[in-house]
PDB file of C-alpha atoms in Angstrom:
ATOM      1  CA  UNK A   1     -61.351 -14.343 -13.367  1.00 51.00           C
ATOM      2  CA  UNK A   2     -60.238 -10.800 -14.131  1.00 54.00           C
ATOM      3  CA  UNK A   3     -61.147  -7.970 -11.815  1.00 58.00           C
ATOM      4  CA  UNK A   4     -62.610  -6.088 -14.790  1.00 61.00           C
ATOM      5  CA  UNK A   5     -63.946  -9.046 -16.779  1.00 63.00           C
ATOM      6  CA  UNK A   6     -62.439 -11.373 -19.354  1.00 67.00           C
ATOM      7  CA  UNK A   7     -63.524  -9.167 -22.264  1.00 69.00           C
ATOM      8  CA  UNK A   8     -61.279  -6.300 -21.208  1.00 64.00           C
ATOM      9  CA  UNK A   9     -58.289  -8.630 -20.937  1.00 65.00           C
ATOM     10  CA  UNK A  10     -58.800 -10.414 -24.255  1.00 63.00           C
ATOM     11  CA  UNK A  11     -60.063  -7.486 -26.351  1.00 64.00           C
ATOM     12  CA  UNK A  12     -58.467  -4.424 -24.790  1.00 67.00           C
ATOM     13  CA  UNK A  13     -55.628  -5.815 -22.679  1.00 67.00           C
ATOM     14  CA  UNK A  14     -55.551  -3.078 -20.053  1.00 69.00           C
ATOM     15  CA  UNK A  15     -57.067  -5.263 -17.339  1.00 69.00           C
ATOM     16  CA  UNK A  16     -54.192  -7.719 -17.165  1.00 74.00           C
ATOM     17  CA  UNK A  17     -51.613  -5.296 -15.667  1.00 79.00           C
ATOM     18  CA  UNK A  18     -54.129  -4.461 -12.934  1.00 77.00           C
ATOM     19  CA  UNK A  19     -54.582  -8.153 -12.166  1.00 78.00           C
ATOM     20  CA  UNK A  20     -50.823  -8.654 -12.037  1.00 83.00           C
ATOM     21  CA  UNK A  21     -50.479  -5.682  -9.677  1.00 84.00           C
ATOM     22  CA  UNK A  22     -53.245  -7.107  -7.479  1.00 83.00           C
ATOM     23  CA  UNK A  23     -51.385 -10.422  -7.235  1.00 86.00           C
ATOM     24  CA  UNK A  24     -48.118  -8.679  -6.333  1.00 88.00           C
ATOM     25  CA  UNK A  25     -49.839  -6.550  -3.669  1.00 86.00           C
ATOM     26  CA  UNK A  26     -51.496  -9.611  -2.156  1.00 85.00           C
ATOM     27  CA  UNK A  27     -48.183 -11.463  -1.971  1.00 85.00           C
ATOM     28  CA  UNK A  28     -46.482  -8.524  -0.259  1.00 87.00           C
ATOM     29  CA  UNK A  29     -49.326  -8.321   2.256  1.00 85.00           C
ATOM     30  CA  UNK A  30     -49.188 -12.053   2.950  1.00 83.00           C
ATOM     31  CA  UNK A  31     -45.392 -11.950   3.297  1.00 84.00           C
ATOM     32  CA  UNK A  32     -45.604  -9.136   5.848  1.00 86.00           C
ATOM     33  CA  UNK A  33     -48.254 -10.994   7.846  1.00 83.00           C
ATOM     34  CA  UNK A  34     -46.187 -14.172   7.754  1.00 84.00           C
ATOM     35  CA  UNK A  35     -43.072 -12.362   8.949  1.00 84.00           C
ATOM     36  CA  UNK A  36     -44.812 -10.575  11.815  1.00 85.00           C
ATOM     37  CA  UNK A  37     -46.672 -13.732  12.808  1.00 85.00           C
ATOM     38  CA  UNK A  38     -43.477 -15.790  12.806  1.00 86.00           C
ATOM     39  CA  UNK A  39     -41.744 -13.198  14.984  1.00 86.00           C
ATOM     40  CA  UNK A  40     -44.613 -13.234  17.478  1.00 86.00           C
ATOM     41  CA  UNK A  41     -44.688 -17.031  17.655  1.00 87.00           C
ATOM     42  CA  UNK A  42     -40.894 -17.107  18.057  1.00 86.00           C
ATOM     43  CA  UNK A  43     -41.109 -14.576  20.885  1.00 85.00           C
ATOM     44  CA  UNK A  44     -43.750 -16.662  22.661  1.00 86.00           C
ATOM     45  CA  UNK A  45     -41.765 -19.884  22.286  1.00 86.00           C
ATOM     46  CA  UNK A  46     -38.595 -18.197  23.563  1.00 83.00           C
ATOM     47  CA  UNK A  47     -40.451 -16.849  26.591  1.00 82.00           C
ATOM     48  CA  UNK A  48     -41.951 -20.236  27.458  1.00 83.00           C
ATOM     49  CA  UNK A  49     -38.598 -21.961  26.959  1.00 80.00           C
ATOM     50  CA  UNK A  50     -36.293 -19.560  28.799  1.00 78.00           C
ATOM     51  CA  UNK A  51     -38.672 -17.543  30.982  1.00 73.00           C
ATOM     52  CA  UNK A  52     -37.510 -14.208  29.579  1.00 74.00           C
ATOM     53  CA  UNK A  53     -37.831 -12.103  26.449  1.00 72.00           C
ATOM     54  CA  UNK A  54     -35.011 -12.123  23.916  1.00 69.00           C
ATOM     55  CA  UNK A  55     -34.025  -8.741  22.499  1.00 65.00           C
ATOM     56  CA  UNK A  56     -32.457 -10.398  19.444  1.00 67.00           C
ATOM     57  CA  UNK A  57     -34.167 -13.750  18.801  1.00 66.00           C
ATOM     58  CA  UNK A  58     -32.145 -14.310  15.624  1.00 73.00           C
ATOM     59  CA  UNK A  59     -33.398 -15.615  12.308  1.00 78.00           C
ATOM     60  CA  UNK A  60     -33.280 -19.378  12.876  1.00 82.00           C
ATOM     61  CA  UNK A  61     -36.499 -19.773  14.859  1.00 83.00           C
ATOM     62  CA  UNK A  62     -38.615 -17.472  12.612  1.00 84.00           C
ATOM     63  CA  UNK A  63     -37.360 -19.259   9.477  1.00 86.00           C
ATOM     64  CA  UNK A  64     -38.283 -22.664  10.911  1.00 88.00           C
ATOM     65  CA  UNK A  65     -41.713 -21.333  11.914  1.00 87.00           C
ATOM     66  CA  UNK A  66     -42.239 -19.892   8.411  1.00 85.00           C
ATOM     67  CA  UNK A  67     -41.400 -23.290   6.880  1.00 87.00           C
ATOM     68  CA  UNK A  68     -43.884 -25.042   9.168  1.00 87.00           C
ATOM     69  CA  UNK A  69     -46.602 -22.462   8.454  1.00 84.00           C
ATOM     70  CA  UNK A  70     -45.960 -22.778   4.711  1.00 84.00           C
ATOM     71  CA  UNK A  71     -46.554 -26.526   4.907  1.00 86.00           C
ATOM     72  CA  UNK A  72     -49.786 -25.800   6.761  1.00 82.00           C
ATOM     73  CA  UNK A  73     -50.833 -23.348   4.044  1.00 80.00           C
ATOM     74  CA  UNK A  74     -50.263 -25.951   1.316  1.00 83.00           C
ATOM     75  CA  UNK A  75     -52.188 -28.650   3.182  1.00 81.00           C
ATOM     76  CA  UNK A  76     -55.045 -26.266   3.993  1.00 77.00           C
ATOM     77  CA  UNK A  77     -55.298 -24.988   0.414  1.00 75.00           C
ATOM     78  CA  UNK A  78     -55.219 -28.517  -1.003  1.00 78.00           C
ATOM     79  CA  UNK A  79     -58.126 -29.545   1.257  1.00 75.00           C
ATOM     80  CA  UNK A  80     -60.384 -26.860  -0.217  1.00 68.00           C
ATOM     81  CA  UNK A  81     -62.451 -24.022   1.217  1.00 64.00           C
ATOM     82  CA  UNK A  82     -65.304 -26.243   2.408  1.00 66.00           C
ATOM     83  CA  UNK A  83     -63.036 -28.547   4.427  1.00 70.00           C
ATOM     84  CA  UNK A  84     -59.660 -27.502   5.837  1.00 70.00           C
ATOM     85  CA  UNK A  85     -59.986 -23.735   5.494  1.00 74.00           C
ATOM     86  CA  UNK A  86     -63.544 -23.734   6.855  1.00 77.00           C
ATOM     87  CA  UNK A  87     -62.574 -25.942   9.807  1.00 81.00           C
ATOM     88  CA  UNK A  88     -59.521 -23.834  10.638  1.00 80.00           C
ATOM     89  CA  UNK A  89     -61.489 -20.582  10.391  1.00 80.00           C
ATOM     90  CA  UNK A  90     -64.298 -21.808  12.633  1.00 85.00           C
ATOM     91  CA  UNK A  91     -61.832 -23.188  15.178  1.00 85.00           C
ATOM     92  CA  UNK A  92     -59.936 -19.920  15.217  1.00 85.00           C
ATOM     93  CA  UNK A  93     -63.083 -17.885  15.777  1.00 88.00           C
ATOM     94  CA  UNK A  94     -63.947 -19.997  18.829  1.00 90.00           C
ATOM     95  CA  UNK A  95     -60.408 -19.715  20.246  1.00 90.00           C
ATOM     96  CA  UNK A  96     -60.338 -15.971  19.595  1.00 91.00           C
ATOM     97  CA  UNK A  97     -63.665 -15.518  21.375  1.00 92.00           C
ATOM     98  CA  UNK A  98     -62.435 -17.557  24.367  1.00 92.00           C
ATOM     99  CA  UNK A  99     -59.239 -15.475  24.598  1.00 92.00           C
ATOM    100  CA  UNK A 100     -61.243 -12.260  24.262  1.00 93.00           C
ATOM    101  CA  UNK A 101     -63.596 -13.188  27.098  1.00 94.00           C
ATOM    102  CA  UNK A 102     -60.684 -14.381  29.229  1.00 94.00           C
ATOM    103  CA  UNK A 103     -58.790 -11.076  29.024  1.00 94.00           C
ATOM    104  CA  UNK A 104     -62.018  -9.110  29.534  1.00 94.00           C
ATOM    105  CA  UNK A 105     -62.884 -11.037  32.709  1.00 94.00           C
ATOM    106  CA  UNK A 106     -59.456 -11.312  34.362  1.00 93.00           C
ATOM    107  CA  UNK A 107     -58.234  -7.953  33.031  1.00 89.00           C
ATOM    108  CA  UNK A 108     -59.364  -4.400  33.840  1.00 91.00           C
ATOM    109  CA  UNK A 109     -63.057  -4.936  33.066  1.00 92.00           C
ATOM    110  CA  UNK A 110     -64.315  -1.536  34.226  1.00 94.00           C
ATOM    111  CA  UNK A 111     -61.453   0.268  32.462  1.00 93.00           C
ATOM    112  CA  UNK A 112     -62.264  -1.570  29.223  1.00 93.00           C
ATOM    113  CA  UNK A 113     -65.984  -0.742  29.490  1.00 93.00           C
ATOM    114  CA  UNK A 114     -65.103   2.932  29.917  1.00 93.00           C
ATOM    115  CA  UNK A 115     -62.643   2.728  27.040  1.00 92.00           C
ATOM    116  CA  UNK A 116     -65.145   1.509  24.436  1.00 92.00           C
ATOM    117  CA  UNK A 117     -67.247   4.699  24.153  1.00 93.00           C
ATOM    118  CA  UNK A 118     -64.195   6.902  24.730  1.00 92.00           C
ATOM    119  CA  UNK A 119     -62.302   5.201  21.893  1.00 89.00           C
ATOM    120  CA  UNK A 120     -65.228   5.618  19.512  1.00 91.00           C
ATOM    121  CA  UNK A 121     -65.366   9.315  20.372  1.00 92.00           C
ATOM    122  CA  UNK A 122     -61.608   9.783  19.891  1.00 91.00           C
ATOM    123  CA  UNK A 123     -61.790   7.961  16.569  1.00 88.00           C
ATOM    124  CA  UNK A 124     -64.605  10.115  15.222  1.00 90.00           C
ATOM    125  CA  UNK A 125     -62.946  13.302  16.483  1.00 93.00           C
ATOM    126  CA  UNK A 126     -59.492  12.532  15.060  1.00 90.00           C
ATOM    127  CA  UNK A 127     -60.293  10.613  11.861  1.00 87.00           C
ATOM    128  CA  UNK A 128     -60.143  13.625   9.521  1.00 90.00           C
ATOM    129  CA  UNK A 129     -57.184  15.429  11.162  1.00 87.00           C
ATOM    130  CA  UNK A 130     -55.074  12.269  11.335  1.00 83.00           C
ATOM    131  CA  UNK A 131     -55.917  11.386   7.724  1.00 83.00           C
ATOM    132  CA  UNK A 132     -54.205  14.613   6.631  1.00 86.00           C
ATOM    133  CA  UNK A 133     -51.378  14.533   9.191  1.00 82.00           C
ATOM    134  CA  UNK A 134     -47.837  14.724   7.821  1.00 82.00           C
ATOM    135  CA  UNK A 135     -44.317  15.058   9.201  1.00 79.00           C
ATOM    136  CA  UNK A 136     -43.893  18.751   8.420  1.00 80.00           C
ATOM    137  CA  UNK A 137     -43.350  19.539  12.095  1.00 80.00           C
ATOM    138  CA  UNK A 138     -41.369  16.431  12.999  1.00 78.00           C
ATOM    139  CA  UNK A 139     -42.208  12.850  13.830  1.00 78.00           C
ATOM    140  CA  UNK A 140     -41.272  11.504  10.405  1.00 82.00           C
ATOM    141  CA  UNK A 141     -39.495   8.429  11.760  1.00 84.00           C
ATOM    142  CA  UNK A 142     -42.524   7.385  13.764  1.00 81.00           C
ATOM    143  CA  UNK A 143     -44.881   7.941  10.829  1.00 84.00           C
ATOM    144  CA  UNK A 144     -42.668   5.880   8.528  1.00 83.00           C
ATOM    145  CA  UNK A 145     -42.076   3.004  10.930  1.00 81.00           C
ATOM    146  CA  UNK A 146     -45.639   2.735  12.190  1.00 81.00           C
ATOM    147  CA  UNK A 147     -48.441   4.705  10.510  1.00 82.00           C
ATOM    148  CA  UNK A 148     -47.302   4.540   6.887  1.00 83.00           C
ATOM    149  CA  UNK A 149     -46.119   0.968   7.262  1.00 86.00           C
ATOM    150  CA  UNK A 150     -49.378  -0.103   8.896  1.00 85.00           C
ATOM    151  CA  UNK A 151     -51.522   1.573   6.245  1.00 86.00           C
ATOM    152  CA  UNK A 152     -49.462   0.179   3.362  1.00 88.00           C
ATOM    153  CA  UNK A 153     -49.656  -3.295   4.867  1.00 87.00           C
ATOM    154  CA  UNK A 154     -53.443  -3.184   5.116  1.00 85.00           C
ATOM    155  CA  UNK A 155     -53.862  -1.591   1.680  1.00 88.00           C
ATOM    156  CA  UNK A 156     -51.816  -4.423   0.182  1.00 88.00           C
ATOM    157  CA  UNK A 157     -54.503  -6.837   1.399  1.00 87.00           C
ATOM    158  CA  UNK A 158     -57.311  -4.877  -0.304  1.00 86.00           C
ATOM    159  CA  UNK A 159     -57.268  -6.759  -3.674  1.00 85.00           C
ATOM    160  CA  UNK A 160     -57.567 -10.126  -1.950  1.00 83.00           C
ATOM    161  CA  UNK A 161     -60.120  -8.999   0.629  1.00 85.00           C
ATOM    162  CA  UNK A 162     -62.209  -7.160  -1.977  1.00 86.00           C
ATOM    163  CA  UNK A 163     -62.401 -10.104  -4.374  1.00 83.00           C
ATOM    164  CA  UNK A 164     -62.978 -12.566  -1.524  1.00 83.00           C
ATOM    165  CA  UNK A 165     -65.854 -10.520  -0.111  1.00 87.00           C
ATOM    166  CA  UNK A 166     -67.332 -10.124  -3.599  1.00 85.00           C
ATOM    167  CA  UNK A 167     -67.155 -13.878  -4.103  1.00 85.00           C
ATOM    168  CA  UNK A 168     -68.853 -14.847  -0.838  1.00 84.00           C
ATOM    169  CA  UNK A 169     -71.411 -12.015  -1.092  1.00 87.00           C
ATOM    170  CA  UNK A 170     -72.933 -13.232  -4.337  1.00 86.00           C
ATOM    171  CA  UNK A 171     -76.657 -13.751  -3.839  1.00 88.00           C
ATOM    172  CA  UNK A 172     -76.810 -11.620  -0.697  1.00 90.00           C
ATOM    173  CA  UNK A 173     -79.045  -8.595  -0.283  1.00 91.00           C
ATOM    174  CA  UNK A 174     -77.623  -5.083   0.132  1.00 89.00           C
ATOM    175  CA  UNK A 175     -78.795  -5.131   3.750  1.00 91.00           C
ATOM    176  CA  UNK A 176     -76.958  -8.400   4.425  1.00 91.00           C
ATOM    177  CA  UNK A 177     -73.851  -7.065   2.696  1.00 89.00           C
ATOM    178  CA  UNK A 178     -73.754  -3.828   4.706  1.00 90.00           C
ATOM    179  CA  UNK A 179     -74.402  -5.690   7.945  1.00 91.00           C
ATOM    180  CA  UNK A 180     -71.860  -8.450   7.332  1.00 88.00           C
ATOM    181  CA  UNK A 181     -69.093  -6.402   5.702  1.00 88.00           C
ATOM    182  CA  UNK A 182     -69.301  -3.013   7.411  1.00 88.00           C
ATOM    183  CA  UNK A 183     -71.242  -2.981  10.665  1.00 91.00           C
ATOM    184  CA  UNK A 184     -70.388  -6.333  12.260  1.00 91.00           C
ATOM    185  CA  UNK A 185     -66.621  -6.226  11.476  1.00 89.00           C
ATOM    186  CA  UNK A 186     -66.444  -2.635  12.756  1.00 89.00           C
ATOM    187  CA  UNK A 187     -68.181  -3.594  15.998  1.00 91.00           C
ATOM    188  CA  UNK A 188     -65.933  -6.632  16.449  1.00 90.00           C
ATOM    189  CA  UNK A 189     -62.840  -4.487  15.818  1.00 90.00           C
ATOM    190  CA  UNK A 190     -63.942  -1.940  18.422  1.00 91.00           C
ATOM    191  CA  UNK A 191     -64.426  -4.674  21.021  1.00 92.00           C
ATOM    192  CA  UNK A 192     -61.201  -6.485  20.044  1.00 92.00           C
ATOM    193  CA  UNK A 193     -58.923  -3.447  20.226  1.00 91.00           C
ATOM    194  CA  UNK A 194     -60.636  -2.068  23.320  1.00 92.00           C
ATOM    195  CA  UNK A 195     -60.158  -5.288  25.280  1.00 93.00           C
ATOM    196  CA  UNK A 196     -56.604  -6.189  24.273  1.00 91.00           C
ATOM    197  CA  UNK A 197     -55.382  -2.626  23.784  1.00 90.00           C
ATOM    198  CA  UNK A 198     -57.107  -1.475  26.947  1.00 91.00           C
ATOM    199  CA  UNK A 199     -55.532  -4.292  28.955  1.00 91.00           C
ATOM    200  CA  UNK A 200     -52.070  -3.318  27.730  1.00 89.00           C
ATOM    201  CA  UNK A 201     -52.601   0.401  28.288  1.00 90.00           C
ATOM    202  CA  UNK A 202     -53.927  -0.154  31.813  1.00 91.00           C
ATOM    203  CA  UNK A 203     -50.928  -2.327  32.719  1.00 89.00           C
ATOM    204  CA  UNK A 204     -48.543   0.281  31.299  1.00 88.00           C
ATOM    205  CA  UNK A 205     -50.253   3.076  33.234  1.00 89.00           C
ATOM    206  CA  UNK A 206     -50.137   0.949  36.370  1.00 86.00           C
ATOM    207  CA  UNK A 207     -46.348   0.656  36.290  1.00 81.00           C
ATOM    208  CA  UNK A 208     -45.876  -2.306  33.963  1.00 77.00           C
ATOM    209  CA  UNK A 209     -43.321  -2.270  31.187  1.00 77.00           C
ATOM    210  CA  UNK A 210     -45.343  -3.614  28.279  1.00 78.00           C
ATOM    211  CA  UNK A 211     -43.710  -1.186  25.873  1.00 74.00           C
ATOM    212  CA  UNK A 212     -40.196  -2.036  27.036  1.00 71.00           C
ATOM    213  CA  UNK A 213     -40.014  -5.632  25.841  1.00 70.00           C
ATOM    214  CA  UNK A 214     -37.673  -4.744  22.975  1.00 65.00           C
ATOM    215  CA  UNK A 215     -40.096  -5.009  20.046  1.00 71.00           C
ATOM    216  CA  UNK A 216     -43.778  -5.314  19.211  1.00 73.00           C
ATOM    217  CA  UNK A 217     -43.723  -9.125  18.930  1.00 76.00           C
ATOM    218  CA  UNK A 218     -43.528 -10.023  22.647  1.00 80.00           C
ATOM    219  CA  UNK A 219     -45.818  -7.206  23.818  1.00 81.00           C
ATOM    220  CA  UNK A 220     -48.930  -9.361  23.946  1.00 85.00           C
ATOM    221  CA  UNK A 221     -47.151 -12.023  26.007  1.00 86.00           C
ATOM    222  CA  UNK A 222     -45.808  -9.346  28.348  1.00 85.00           C
ATOM    223  CA  UNK A 223     -49.383  -8.311  29.072  1.00 87.00           C
ATOM    224  CA  UNK A 224     -50.622 -11.877  29.524  1.00 88.00           C
ATOM    225  CA  UNK A 225     -47.886 -12.534  32.089  1.00 87.00           C
ATOM    226  CA  UNK A 226     -49.836 -10.367  34.517  1.00 88.00           C
ATOM    227  CA  UNK A 227     -52.877 -12.645  34.403  1.00 90.00           C
ATOM    228  CA  UNK A 228     -53.490 -16.221  35.587  1.00 90.00           C
ATOM    229  CA  UNK A 229     -53.093 -19.257  33.317  1.00 90.00           C
ATOM    230  CA  UNK A 230     -50.334 -17.524  31.368  1.00 87.00           C
ATOM    231  CA  UNK A 231     -48.945 -20.654  29.721  1.00 89.00           C
ATOM    232  CA  UNK A 232     -52.336 -21.720  28.412  1.00 90.00           C
ATOM    233  CA  UNK A 233     -53.167 -18.212  27.189  1.00 90.00           C
ATOM    234  CA  UNK A 234     -49.762 -17.895  25.477  1.00 90.00           C
ATOM    235  CA  UNK A 235     -50.261 -21.207  23.694  1.00 90.00           C
ATOM    236  CA  UNK A 236     -53.684 -20.059  22.492  1.00 90.00           C
ATOM    237  CA  UNK A 237     -52.159 -16.832  21.146  1.00 90.00           C
ATOM    238  CA  UNK A 238     -49.501 -18.743  19.198  1.00 89.00           C
ATOM    239  CA  UNK A 239     -52.061 -21.169  17.776  1.00 89.00           C
ATOM    240  CA  UNK A 240     -54.321 -18.270  16.791  1.00 89.00           C
ATOM    241  CA  UNK A 241     -51.464 -16.436  15.091  1.00 87.00           C
ATOM    242  CA  UNK A 242     -50.476 -19.520  13.115  1.00 87.00           C
ATOM    243  CA  UNK A 243     -53.978 -20.569  12.080  1.00 86.00           C
ATOM    244  CA  UNK A 244     -55.077 -17.037  11.174  1.00 82.00           C
ATOM    245  CA  UNK A 245     -52.219 -16.840   8.713  1.00 80.00           C
ATOM    246  CA  UNK A 246     -52.732 -20.364   7.346  1.00 81.00           C
ATOM    247  CA  UNK A 247     -56.447 -19.836   6.710  1.00 77.00           C
ATOM    248  CA  UNK A 248     -55.850 -16.391   5.195  1.00 72.00           C
ATOM    249  CA  UNK A 249     -52.940 -17.374   2.983  1.00 71.00           C
TER     250      UNK A 249
END
């Protein structure tokens, strides 16, 4: 189904290039997610196998992981939304909630509770200035490698996310739509980033070297190493990373 309706494709023709562009954007977004997810899983496996982080994990392990995840994507898609994808999504939500509560309880609970309102205040205060920030006075490398990359990655998911939300929102009221699409996801994101980000920041401030693991991929595992039941938590993180991609793709 065309984004702008079948009539505009068949009679006017200008809708088809937009649909093609949406497909290309979605594939780039999925490819980026797959690559980052494979790197994180590879970093976790290397840590559990050798007991240390690898600065250059190589390409073999990520390629094998990508192949395995691709098979999972095919099987999940073939099972349909009401079976495989639904089961994987529900399972992942439960695992994510368990991991969230675990880090909140064994991590810096008071620091995280203080961080939630502070983060909301910083976000509201800096949203407009950071939206117009450029590299005129330096910092171009950081903007390109992090901010611009991160924004482009998320924007590439917008065609898929927009059409998916439109599809599942059919028959809902405006109130249900605003609550389920805007308010609840925003609240969950605040809690998610405050707990995991706050745990990492507190460890770094306390003398840990979370930022010195060589790359972003092993950072989460570096933080979890400071808490009990590391092996179990690391396995949950790798399963979550894999299943989140499979259900999304």
